[in-house]
Amino acid sequence: MQIQINNLKKSFGEKVAVDISQFTIHHGDIVGLVGNNGAGKTTLFRLLLDLLKADEGQVLFSDEAKGLSTIAPSESEEWKKLTGAYIDDGFLIDFLTPDEFCDFIAKVNGVSMEPITSGTDGEDNPLASLYSQFAAGEIFGLKKLIRDLSAGNKQKVGVIAALLGNPQLLVLDEPFNFLDPSSQNVLKRIITQYHEKTGATIIISSHNLQHTVDISSRIALMEDGKIIKDLPNEHGSAEKELEDYFQV
């Protein structure tokens, strides 16, 4: 999926959260969105997903291969069939168990949860064994409500649910938060292998510069709501400039 941002602005009172004159995310990009707290990353994601109304400007989606003509998210529901996203635990239904929630998401997307719970790759879920490894035996089959899970396990449920429909656009806000190092490394493998298998457009925000550099084809650096740098990242080429900016 391709995303075109034109003159997009969003303010909260006197605080300008997003002010992007033009930015294009091309089909098949893995864009790492980085910036300090308050830079506008999460607000941008909410604008992309039609969870916030912009003050000015527009976002346009298109995916000719999937029959999606150029549309604004607020004008159609068709893009939602091609999109998986997880921003925070507000995306979860916390009075369900992970099994119940993910089974619901799977049914909505016309796929089965069985490959993931059994850890066997299948046509519907080609990375099911990796998802099962990511769950690490701490989520499924335990009859524990989502609201009673640790922050890390809630994160895992949200990420797995976002991937269940094999989306052509995947949006993840701080997906490495709350995860132990082993789970972070498995998630990096999931993201890179998912991209290799599907060619999906993936947008991820993270404060972990190393993980972002490892998986992204482009890095967008945000400051005060603006994208101040759009860095190519072939073979980790953006790492030095990011380290200089953040004084790492």
XYZ file of N, CA and C in Angstrom:
744
model
N 0.837 -1.194 0.000
C 0.000 0.000 0.000
C 0.875 1.248 0.000
N 0.457 2.257 -0.731
C 1.161 3.538 -0.736
C 0.365 4.559 0.055
N 1.075 5.423 0.779
C 0.445 6.465 1.583
C 1.032 7.812 1.181
N 0.162 8.748 0.872
C 0.580 10.104 0.529
C 0.026 11.067 1.569
N 0.913 11.826 2.191
C 0.519 12.828 3.183
C 0.704 14.209 2.566
N -0.362 15.018 2.609
C -0.317 16.355 2.016
C -0.799 17.401 3.028
N 0.089 18.321 3.390
C -0.261 19.479 4.229
C -1.064 19.067 5.465
N -0.602 18.023 6.130
C -1.330 17.453 7.261
C -0.977 18.201 8.550
N -2.019 18.694 9.226
C -1.798 19.449 10.468
C -2.794 19.012 11.530
N -2.287 18.909 12.763
C -3.138 18.617 13.910
C -2.561 19.313 15.130
N -3.400 20.101 15.811
C -2.981 20.803 17.025
C -3.904 20.448 18.168
N -3.372 20.513 19.373
C -4.151 20.387 20.597
C -3.934 21.676 21.380
N -4.922 22.585 21.291
C -4.720 23.903 21.861
C -3.621 24.624 21.097
N -2.635 25.135 21.814
C -1.528 25.832 21.165
C -0.402 24.886 20.752
N -0.507 23.623 21.157
C 0.528 22.644 20.837
C 0.299 22.054 19.453
N 1.257 22.256 18.551
C 1.195 21.661 17.218
C 1.765 20.254 17.307
N 0.908 19.276 17.117
C 1.334 17.879 17.261
C 1.872 17.311 15.959
N 1.249 17.672 14.839
C 1.685 17.204 13.524
C 1.583 18.350 12.534
N 2.648 18.544 11.758
C 2.674 19.570 10.715
C 3.592 19.062 9.601
N 3.020 18.293 8.679
C 3.798 17.642 7.618
C 3.294 18.137 6.274
N 4.140 18.847 5.547
C 3.707 19.411 4.264
C 3.550 18.328 3.211
N 4.510 17.420 3.113
C 4.414 16.343 2.140
C 5.330 15.195 2.532
N 4.787 14.005 2.463
C 5.588 12.819 2.768
C 4.920 11.627 2.098
N 5.702 10.819 1.390
C 5.180 9.642 0.698
C 5.820 8.383 1.263
N 4.989 7.432 1.622
C 5.443 6.099 2.016
C 5.098 5.168 0.860
N 6.113 4.627 0.224
C 5.906 3.840 -0.982
C 5.520 2.400 -0.643
N 4.852 1.771 -1.585
C 4.474 0.372 -1.419
C 5.719 -0.466 -1.108
N 5.657 -1.231 -0.046
C 6.765 -2.110 0.310
C 7.838 -1.480 1.178
N 7.694 -0.212 1.522
C 8.644 0.418 2.451
C 8.480 -0.158 3.853
N 9.588 -0.255 4.580
C 9.537 -0.409 6.037
C 10.067 0.900 6.606
N 9.173 1.717 7.116
C 9.540 3.042 7.607
C 9.636 3.010 9.127
N 10.790 3.350 9.630
C 10.973 3.511 11.063
C 10.781 4.971 11.431
N 9.815 5.227 12.282
C 9.505 6.594 12.707
C 10.132 6.819 14.079
N 11.057 7.754 14.168
C 11.769 7.993 15.424
C 11.672 9.463 15.813
N 11.836 9.712 17.095
C 11.792 11.067 17.622
C 11.637 11.017 19.124
N 11.958 12.107 19.790
C 11.820 12.169 21.239
C 10.346 12.198 21.628
N 10.070 12.010 22.917
C 8.694 12.092 23.399
C 8.086 13.432 23.001
N 6.827 13.385 22.542
C 6.154 14.602 22.134
C 6.455 15.047 20.722
N 7.202 14.230 19.967
C 7.553 14.622 18.600
C 6.362 14.545 17.652
N 5.344 13.733 18.015
C 4.151 13.641 17.178
C 3.935 12.296 16.525
N 4.708 11.295 16.907
C 4.650 9.989 16.243
C 3.287 9.322 16.410
N 2.815 9.224 17.644
C 1.543 8.540 17.884
C 0.380 9.320 17.290
N 0.435 10.649 17.361
C -0.621 11.457 16.740
C -0.662 11.209 15.235
N 0.502 11.119 14.606
C 0.547 10.826 13.172
C -0.094 9.476 12.881
N 0.210 8.467 13.691
C -0.397 7.146 13.490
C -1.919 7.224 13.613
N -2.401 7.959 14.583
C -3.855 8.067 14.771
C -4.512 8.810 13.610
N -3.810 9.756 13.030
C -4.333 10.418 11.833
C -4.355 9.465 10.645
N -3.303 8.666 10.490
C -3.250 7.702 9.392
C -4.388 6.688 9.488
N -4.730 6.298 10.719
C -5.730 5.254 10.929
C -7.132 5.809 11.110
N -7.303 7.097 10.853
C -8.612 7.754 10.957
C -9.176 7.692 12.375
N -8.287 7.714 13.366
C -8.711 7.750 14.760
C -8.752 9.188 15.286
N -8.150 10.090 14.534
C -8.207 11.522 14.815
C -8.543 12.254 13.524
N -9.239 13.353 13.650
C -9.548 14.180 12.495
C -8.513 15.282 12.382
N -7.926 15.410 11.203
C -6.923 16.449 10.983
C -7.566 17.831 10.974
N -6.809 18.830 11.396
C -7.262 20.210 11.295
C -7.190 20.697 9.850
N -6.147 20.236 9.166
C -5.955 20.594 7.760
C -5.280 19.426 7.051
N -5.354 19.451 5.718
C -4.632 18.479 4.917
C -5.313 17.134 4.827
N -4.580 16.174 4.259
C -5.167 14.867 4.024
C -4.126 13.763 3.967
N -4.625 12.547 4.193
C -3.869 11.321 3.979
C -4.580 10.557 2.871
N -3.821 10.020 1.918
C -4.393 9.249 0.823
C -3.746 7.876 0.767
N -4.579 6.833 0.688
C -4.118 5.455 0.546
C -4.371 4.986 -0.882
N -3.501 4.113 -1.385
C -3.758 3.456 -2.663
C -3.009 2.130 -2.711
N -3.615 1.160 -3.373
C -2.979 -0.138 -3.587
C -3.621 -0.759 -4.823
N -3.050 -0.454 -5.983
C -3.641 -0.911 -7.244
C -3.677 -2.434 -7.322
N -2.669 -3.097 -6.776
C -2.624 -4.561 -6.841
C -3.783 -5.197 -6.098
N -4.295 -4.513 -5.080
C -5.416 -5.025 -4.295
C -6.739 -4.341 -4.671
N -6.726 -3.589 -5.752
C -7.952 -2.951 -6.218
C -8.391 -1.756 -5.404
N -7.451 -1.157 -4.673
C -7.778 0.002 -3.842
C -7.354 1.270 -4.571
N -8.336 2.033 -5.053
C -8.026 3.298 -5.713
C -7.647 4.334 -4.657
N -7.110 5.440 -5.100
C -6.643 6.471 -4.181
C -7.814 7.048 -3.393
N -7.756 6.886 -2.069
C -8.848 7.347 -1.201
C -8.282 7.934 0.086
N -9.060 8.805 0.704
C -8.770 9.262 2.062
C -9.394 8.264 3.037
N -8.733 7.975 4.151
C -9.256 6.977 5.098
C -10.679 7.258 5.570
N -11.042 8.529 5.685
C -12.378 8.870 6.179
C -13.468 8.663 5.133
N -13.082 8.440 3.889
C -14.048 8.349 2.793
C -14.456 6.933 2.449
N -13.803 5.936 3.027
C -14.086 4.556 2.664
C -13.637 3.628 3.786
N -14.219 2.437 3.819
C -13.811 1.413 4.770
C -12.908 0.371 4.114
N -12.718 0.446 2.794
C -12.022 -0.615 2.071
C -10.573 -0.798 2.536
N -9.914 0.295 2.895
C -8.516 0.206 3.312
C -8.354 -0.602 4.597
N -9.413 -0.647 5.420
C -9.322 -1.354 6.694
C -9.123 -2.852 6.489
N -9.638 -3.386 5.385
C -9.476 -4.815 5.104
C -8.024 -5.177 4.823
N -7.234 -4.177 4.473
C -5.835 -4.392 4.105
C -4.873 -3.933 5.191
N -5.413 -3.525 6.350
C -4.597 -2.869 7.377
C -4.638 -3.616 8.697
N -3.483 -3.766 9.317
C -3.383 -4.275 10.678
C -2.616 -3.263 11.508
N -3.083 -2.997 12.727
C -2.438 -1.961 13.536
C -2.534 -2.301 15.015
N -1.502 -1.873 15.737
C -1.550 -1.918 17.196
C -0.799 -0.711 17.729
N -1.527 0.144 18.434
C -0.927 1.346 19.020
C -0.769 1.197 20.528
N -1.842 0.772 21.200
C -1.770 0.585 22.645
C -2.854 -0.406 23.046
N -2.959 -0.696 24.371
C -3.882 -1.750 24.786
C -5.347 -1.339 24.678
N -5.611 -0.092 24.272
C -6.972 0.295 23.945
C -7.491 -0.428 22.706
N -6.580 -1.034 21.935
C -6.972 -1.817 20.764
C -7.467 -3.205 21.162
N -7.272 -3.597 22.412
C -7.643 -4.932 22.879
C -9.025 -4.921 23.522
N -9.657 -6.081 23.598
C -10.908 -6.258 24.350
C -10.519 -6.999 25.616
N -10.340 -6.261 26.696
C -9.628 -6.816 27.843
C -10.439 -7.785 28.699
N -11.759 -7.894 28.462
C -12.530 -8.863 29.239
C -12.597 -10.226 28.538
N -11.874 -10.358 27.408
C -11.729 -11.648 26.734
C -10.374 -12.252 27.065
N -10.252 -13.551 26.875
C -8.937 -14.182 26.935
C -8.213 -13.905 25.619
N -6.890 -14.058 25.576
C -6.182 -13.905 24.299
C -6.722 -14.831 23.216
N -7.071 -16.069 23.601
C -7.623 -17.012 22.625
C -8.919 -16.473 22.034
N -9.805 -15.987 22.895
C -11.100 -15.485 22.434
C -10.924 -14.253 21.547
N -10.057 -13.336 21.969
C -9.849 -12.113 21.213
C -9.236 -12.405 19.846
N -8.169 -13.201 19.826
C -7.499 -13.484 18.551
C -8.370 -14.352 17.643
N -9.176 -15.243 18.234
C -10.101 -16.032 17.418
C -11.134 -15.117 16.759
N -11.601 -14.125 17.497
C -12.538 -13.146 16.939
C -11.889 -12.387 15.785
N -10.659 -11.905 15.988
C -9.952 -11.169 14.936
C -9.711 -12.064 13.729
N -9.351 -13.327 13.988
C -9.105 -14.265 12.890
C -10.372 -14.494 12.066
N -11.502 -14.674 12.739
C -12.761 -14.900 12.025
C -13.157 -13.695 11.200
N -12.946 -12.501 11.733
C -13.245 -11.278 10.978
C -12.433 -11.250 9.683
N -11.208 -11.771 9.750
C -10.313 -11.745 8.590
C -10.375 -13.028 7.761
N -11.251 -13.957 8.156
C -11.430 -15.174 7.377
C -10.262 -16.138 7.429
N -9.541 -16.144 8.556
C -8.426 -17.072 8.726
C -8.636 -17.883 10.005
N -7.739 -18.831 10.245
C -7.862 -19.700 11.415
C -6.756 -19.411 12.411
N -7.093 -19.511 13.689
C -6.095 -19.378 14.749
C -5.336 -20.673 14.992
N -5.837 -21.782 14.499
C -5.282 -23.095 14.840
C -3.794 -23.228 14.520
N -3.320 -22.728 13.351
C -1.881 -22.841 13.097
C -1.018 -22.171 14.154
N -1.503 -21.034 14.702
C -0.700 -20.313 15.689
C -0.687 -21.048 17.023
N -1.846 -21.523 17.462
C -1.893 -22.229 18.742
C -1.164 -23.568 18.664
N -1.095 -24.143 17.454
C -0.370 -25.409 17.298
C 1.090 -25.191 16.918
N 1.429 -23.942 16.521
C 2.808 -23.634 16.150
C 3.211 -24.193 14.810
N 2.245 -24.365 13.896
C 2.515 -24.953 12.589
C 2.209 -23.943 11.490
N 3.191 -23.644 10.657
C 2.976 -22.708 9.563
C 1.920 -23.258 8.609
N 1.040 -22.358 8.138
C 0.003 -22.754 7.200
C -0.190 -21.685 6.151
N -1.050 -21.946 5.183
C -1.274 -20.990 4.101
C -1.834 -19.680 4.633
N -2.770 -19.766 5.591
C -3.368 -18.553 6.147
C -2.387 -17.777 7.007
N -1.530 -18.500 7.729
C -0.574 -17.882 8.653
C 0.822 -18.451 8.395
N 1.520 -17.933 7.375
C 2.810 -18.506 6.989
C 3.902 -18.370 8.040
N 3.694 -17.517 9.040
C 4.683 -17.350 10.104
C 4.134 -17.830 11.448
N 3.183 -18.774 11.397
C 2.516 -19.216 12.619
C 3.498 -19.735 13.664
N 4.523 -20.455 13.238
C 5.476 -20.993 14.208
C 6.251 -19.873 14.903
N 6.534 -18.784 14.176
C 7.205 -17.634 14.799
C 6.267 -16.913 15.758
N 4.991 -16.785 15.383
C 4.027 -16.164 16.289
C 3.916 -16.977 17.569
N 3.918 -18.304 17.419
C 3.835 -19.189 18.581
C 5.069 -19.027 19.466
N 6.235 -18.899 18.825
C 7.466 -18.676 19.589
C 7.415 -17.336 20.311
N 6.860 -16.331 19.657
C 6.712 -15.003 20.248
C 5.794 -15.053 21.469
N 4.703 -15.828 21.378
C 3.783 -15.979 22.504
C 4.446 -16.678 23.681
N 5.406 -17.544 23.390
C 6.271 -18.164 24.412
C 5.502 -18.943 25.482
N 4.359 -19.500 25.104
C 3.600 -20.301 26.065
C 2.993 -19.509 27.208
N 2.991 -18.169 27.084
C 2.517 -17.315 28.181
C 1.179 -16.652 27.887
N 0.584 -16.959 26.731
C -0.614 -16.235 26.317
C -1.791 -17.162 26.059
N -1.614 -18.093 25.136
C -2.731 -18.901 24.672
C -2.909 -20.165 25.516
N -4.173 -20.571 25.658
C -4.486 -21.809 26.352
C -4.444 -21.731 27.859
N -4.357 -20.528 28.406
C -4.227 -20.373 29.859
C -5.511 -19.881 30.529
N -6.500 -19.527 29.710
C -7.799 -19.054 30.215
C -7.645 -17.848 31.148
N -6.693 -16.994 30.803
C -6.438 -15.794 31.584
C -6.942 -14.587 30.801
N -7.675 -13.685 31.439
C -8.200 -12.523 30.748
C -7.071 -11.571 30.346
N -7.269 -10.890 29.230
C -6.256 -9.953 28.749
C -5.944 -8.899 29.798
N -6.960 -8.427 30.526
C -6.717 -7.372 31.515
C -5.813 -7.836 32.654
N -5.667 -9.152 32.828
C -4.826 -9.692 33.897
C -3.422 -10.055 33.419
N -3.127 -9.806 32.150
C -1.806 -10.104 31.619
C -0.811 -9.008 31.985
N 0.467 -9.353 31.932
C 1.518 -8.347 32.091
C 1.501 -7.414 30.883
N 2.157 -6.257 31.020
C 2.222 -5.302 29.914
C 2.878 -5.926 28.684
N 3.911 -6.731 28.898
C 4.592 -7.378 27.778
C 3.711 -8.364 27.050
N 2.933 -9.141 27.799
C 2.059 -10.116 27.155
C 0.870 -9.455 26.472
N 0.382 -8.348 27.009
C -0.639 -7.577 26.285
C -0.067 -7.103 24.948
N 1.190 -6.659 24.981
C 1.849 -6.201 23.755
C 1.897 -7.325 22.724
N 2.208 -8.519 23.171
C 2.288 -9.651 22.249
C 0.927 -9.958 21.628
N -0.120 -9.936 22.453
C -1.464 -10.187 21.931
C -1.805 -9.161 20.854
N -1.523 -7.896 21.118
C -1.847 -6.846 20.161
C -1.095 -6.986 18.852
N 0.179 -7.309 18.932
C 0.992 -7.460 17.719
C 0.522 -8.664 16.903
N 0.285 -9.804 17.575
C -0.184 -10.988 16.859
C -1.532 -10.722 16.203
N -2.438 -10.075 16.923
C -3.755 -9.759 16.360
C -3.626 -8.852 15.134
N -2.692 -7.896 15.170
C -2.501 -6.988 14.038
C -2.040 -7.728 12.785
N -1.338 -8.837 12.984
C -0.783 -9.588 11.862
C -1.720 -10.672 11.330
N -2.760 -10.997 12.074
C -3.569 -12.173 11.755
C -4.194 -12.128 10.363
N -4.599 -10.957 9.916
C -5.252 -10.862 8.617
C -4.296 -10.726 7.447
N -2.994 -10.947 7.693
C -1.969 -10.783 6.656
C -2.117 -9.432 5.945
N -2.031 -8.325 6.719
C -2.305 -6.998 6.147
C -1.247 -6.548 5.147
N -1.677 -5.715 4.221
C -0.759 -5.079 3.281
C -0.195 -3.782 3.854
N -0.824 -3.273 4.907
C -0.287 -2.140 5.666
C -0.282 -2.534 7.133
N 0.898 -2.510 7.745
C 1.052 -2.846 9.156
C 1.594 -1.628 9.882
N 0.875 -1.186 10.919
C 1.269 -0.013 11.703
C 1.434 -0.436 13.156
N 2.633 -0.259 13.697
C 2.926 -0.651 15.072
C 3.608 0.505 15.796
N 3.021 0.918 16.911
C 3.567 2.016 17.706
C 4.309 1.436 18.902
N 5.607 1.651 18.950
C 6.472 1.157 20.029
C 6.247 -0.339 20.312
N 6.360 -1.184 19.299
C 6.053 -2.611 19.510
C 7.052 -3.336 20.400
N 8.254 -2.766 20.597
C 9.261 -3.436 21.426
C 9.114 -3.092 22.913
N 8.235 -2.148 23.213
C 8.008 -1.779 24.612
C 7.584 -2.991 25.438
N 8.071 -3.068 26.649
C 7.659 -4.057 27.650
C 8.118 -5.494 27.333
N 8.801 -5.699 26.200
C 9.213 -7.050 25.829
C 10.609 -7.354 26.360
N 10.818 -8.602 26.776
C 12.158 -9.027 27.177
C 13.040 -9.132 25.932
N 14.369 -9.178 26.106
C 15.270 -9.187 24.941
C 15.002 -10.322 23.951
N 14.682 -11.513 24.463
C 14.403 -12.632 23.549
C 13.179 -12.340 22.686
N 12.135 -11.819 23.305
C 10.908 -11.503 22.562
C 11.139 -10.376 21.564
N 11.986 -9.404 21.924
C 12.311 -8.330 20.984
C 12.987 -8.888 19.736
N 13.892 -9.822 19.924
C 14.591 -10.410 18.778
C 13.654 -11.249 17.921
N 12.731 -11.977 18.553
C 11.753 -12.738 17.779
C 10.863 -11.790 16.985
N 10.467 -10.677 17.597
C 9.620 -9.721 16.903
C 10.344 -9.120 15.697
N 11.625 -8.847 15.822
C 12.377 -8.354 14.663
C 12.351 -9.375 13.533
N 12.495 -10.650 13.863
C 12.425 -11.701 12.838
C 11.041 -11.759 12.216
N 10.014 -11.619 13.036
C 8.646 -11.633 12.512
C 8.450 -10.500 11.505
N 8.873 -9.306 11.867
C 8.656 -8.149 10.999
C 9.418 -8.309 9.684
N 10.679 -8.698 9.752
C 11.479 -8.811 8.533
C 10.990 -9.963 7.659
N 10.659 -11.100 8.263
C 10.191 -12.233 7.463
C 8.794 -11.993 6.912
N 7.959 -11.307 7.681
C 6.632 -10.967 7.175
C 6.762 -10.083 5.937
N 7.655 -9.122 5.997
C 7.879 -8.242 4.849
C 8.400 -9.029 3.657
N 9.324 -9.943 3.890
C 9.881 -10.743 2.793
C 8.803 -11.590 2.119
N 7.876 -12.131 2.898
C 6.851 -13.020 2.359
C 5.705 -12.273 1.699
N 5.398 -11.063 2.159
C 4.198 -10.373 1.687
C 4.478 -9.093 0.903
N 5.649 -8.486 1.087
C 5.931 -7.198 0.463
C 5.098 -6.069 1.031
N 4.568 -6.272 2.241
C 3.681 -5.277 2.854
C 4.423 -3.981 3.162
N 3.665 -2.917 3.232
C 4.162 -1.635 3.729
C 4.064 -1.661 5.254
N 5.163 -1.337 5.920
C 5.213 -1.437 7.375
C 5.723 -0.117 7.936
N 5.010 0.404 8.937
C 5.417 1.632 9.611
C 5.510 1.335 11.101
N 6.682 1.622 11.671
C 6.927 1.312 13.076
C 7.562 2.521 13.749
N 7.065 2.862 14.932
C 7.762 3.855 15.740
C 8.490 3.119 16.861
N 9.621 3.651 17.257
C 10.344 3.020 18.370
C 11.387 3.976 18.916
N 11.596 3.896 20.238
C 12.698 4.608 20.863
C 13.973 3.773 20.837
N 13.862 2.531 20.416
C 15.037 1.666 20.331
C 15.675 1.862 18.958
N 16.716 2.680 18.911
C 17.326 3.020 17.631
C 17.925 1.808 16.943
N 18.537 0.909 17.709
C 19.193 -0.235 17.089
C 18.182 -1.135 16.392
N 17.078 -1.441 17.070
C 16.052 -2.277 16.445
C 15.484 -1.587 15.210
N 15.264 -0.276 15.291
C 14.701 0.465 14.166
C 15.640 0.421 12.969
N 16.913 0.644 13.212
C 17.908 0.594 12.133
C 17.987 -0.811 11.547
N 17.892 -1.817 12.390
C 18.028 -3.202 11.922
C 16.938 -3.597 10.943
N 15.721 -3.077 11.101
C 14.604 -3.587 10.313
C 14.091 -2.630 9.241
N 14.467 -1.348 9.286
C 13.831 -0.350 8.425
C 14.593 -0.131 7.129
N 13.830 0.125 6.055
C 14.451 0.522 4.792
C 14.592 2.044 4.704
N 13.773 2.752 5.472
C 13.842 4.209 5.568
C 13.615 4.606 7.022
N 14.195 5.727 7.419
C 13.982 6.268 8.763
C 13.449 7.691 8.623
N 12.302 7.950 9.236
C 11.741 9.299 9.264
C 11.930 9.856 10.667
N 12.650 10.954 10.765
C 12.953 11.571 12.059
C 11.993 12.729 12.296
N 11.213 12.638 13.387
C 10.235 13.674 13.704
C 10.713 14.571 14.834
N 10.382 15.842 14.703
C 10.682 16.822 15.751
C 9.597 17.895 15.698
N 8.946 18.145 16.835
C 7.899 19.170 16.925
C 6.847 19.013 15.837
N 6.445 17.745 15.585
C 5.378 17.469 14.632
C 5.796 17.417 13.179
N 7.033 17.761 12.880
C 7.516 17.779 11.501
C 8.456 16.601 11.246
N 8.484 16.125 10.029
C 9.499 15.157 9.608
C 10.682 15.967 9.105
N 11.727 16.001 9.919
C 12.859 16.870 9.597
C 13.930 16.154 8.777
N 13.902 14.826 8.800
C 14.840 14.063 7.974
C 14.145 12.800 7.473
N 14.387 12.464 6.215
C 13.930 11.214 5.613
C 15.180 10.495 5.133
N 15.619 9.526 5.931
C 16.931 8.932 5.722
C 16.838 7.559 5.076
N 17.515 7.348 3.941
C 17.628 5.975 3.435
C 18.441 5.152 4.424
N 18.165 3.865 4.495
C 18.824 3.059 5.534
C 19.343 1.731 4.976
N 19.890 1.786 3.792
C 20.475 0.575 3.212
C 21.683 0.156 4.043
N 21.656 -1.105 4.476
C 22.746 -1.662 5.303
C 23.012 -0.814 6.551
N 21.949 -0.243 7.140
C 22.104 0.500 8.382
C 22.765 1.848 8.232
N 22.684 2.439 7.029
C 23.415 3.676 6.750
C 22.935 4.869 7.561
N 21.716 4.785 8.126
C 21.186 5.928 8.888
C 21.678 5.951 10.328
N 22.328 4.900 10.763
C 22.653 4.764 12.191
C 23.510 5.910 12.710
N 24.546 6.274 11.991
C 25.467 7.318 12.474
C 24.746 8.656 12.619
N 23.919 9.017 11.639
C 23.217 10.302 11.713
C 22.219 10.315 12.864
N 21.568 9.188 13.114
C 20.634 9.108 14.239
C 21.371 9.202 15.567
N 22.512 8.534 15.665
C 23.299 8.603 16.905
C 23.749 10.027 17.177
N 24.134 10.737 16.129
C 24.559 12.132 16.295
C 23.383 12.991 16.756
N 22.212 12.776 16.173
C 21.047 13.582 16.520
C 20.645 13.362 17.967
N 20.592 12.098 18.380
C 20.154 11.781 19.723
C 21.294 11.779 20.738
N 22.509 12.066 20.247
C 23.697 12.129 21.105
C 23.899 10.830 21.887
N 23.772 9.746 21.150
C 23.932 8.418 21.762
C 25.432 8.136 21.909
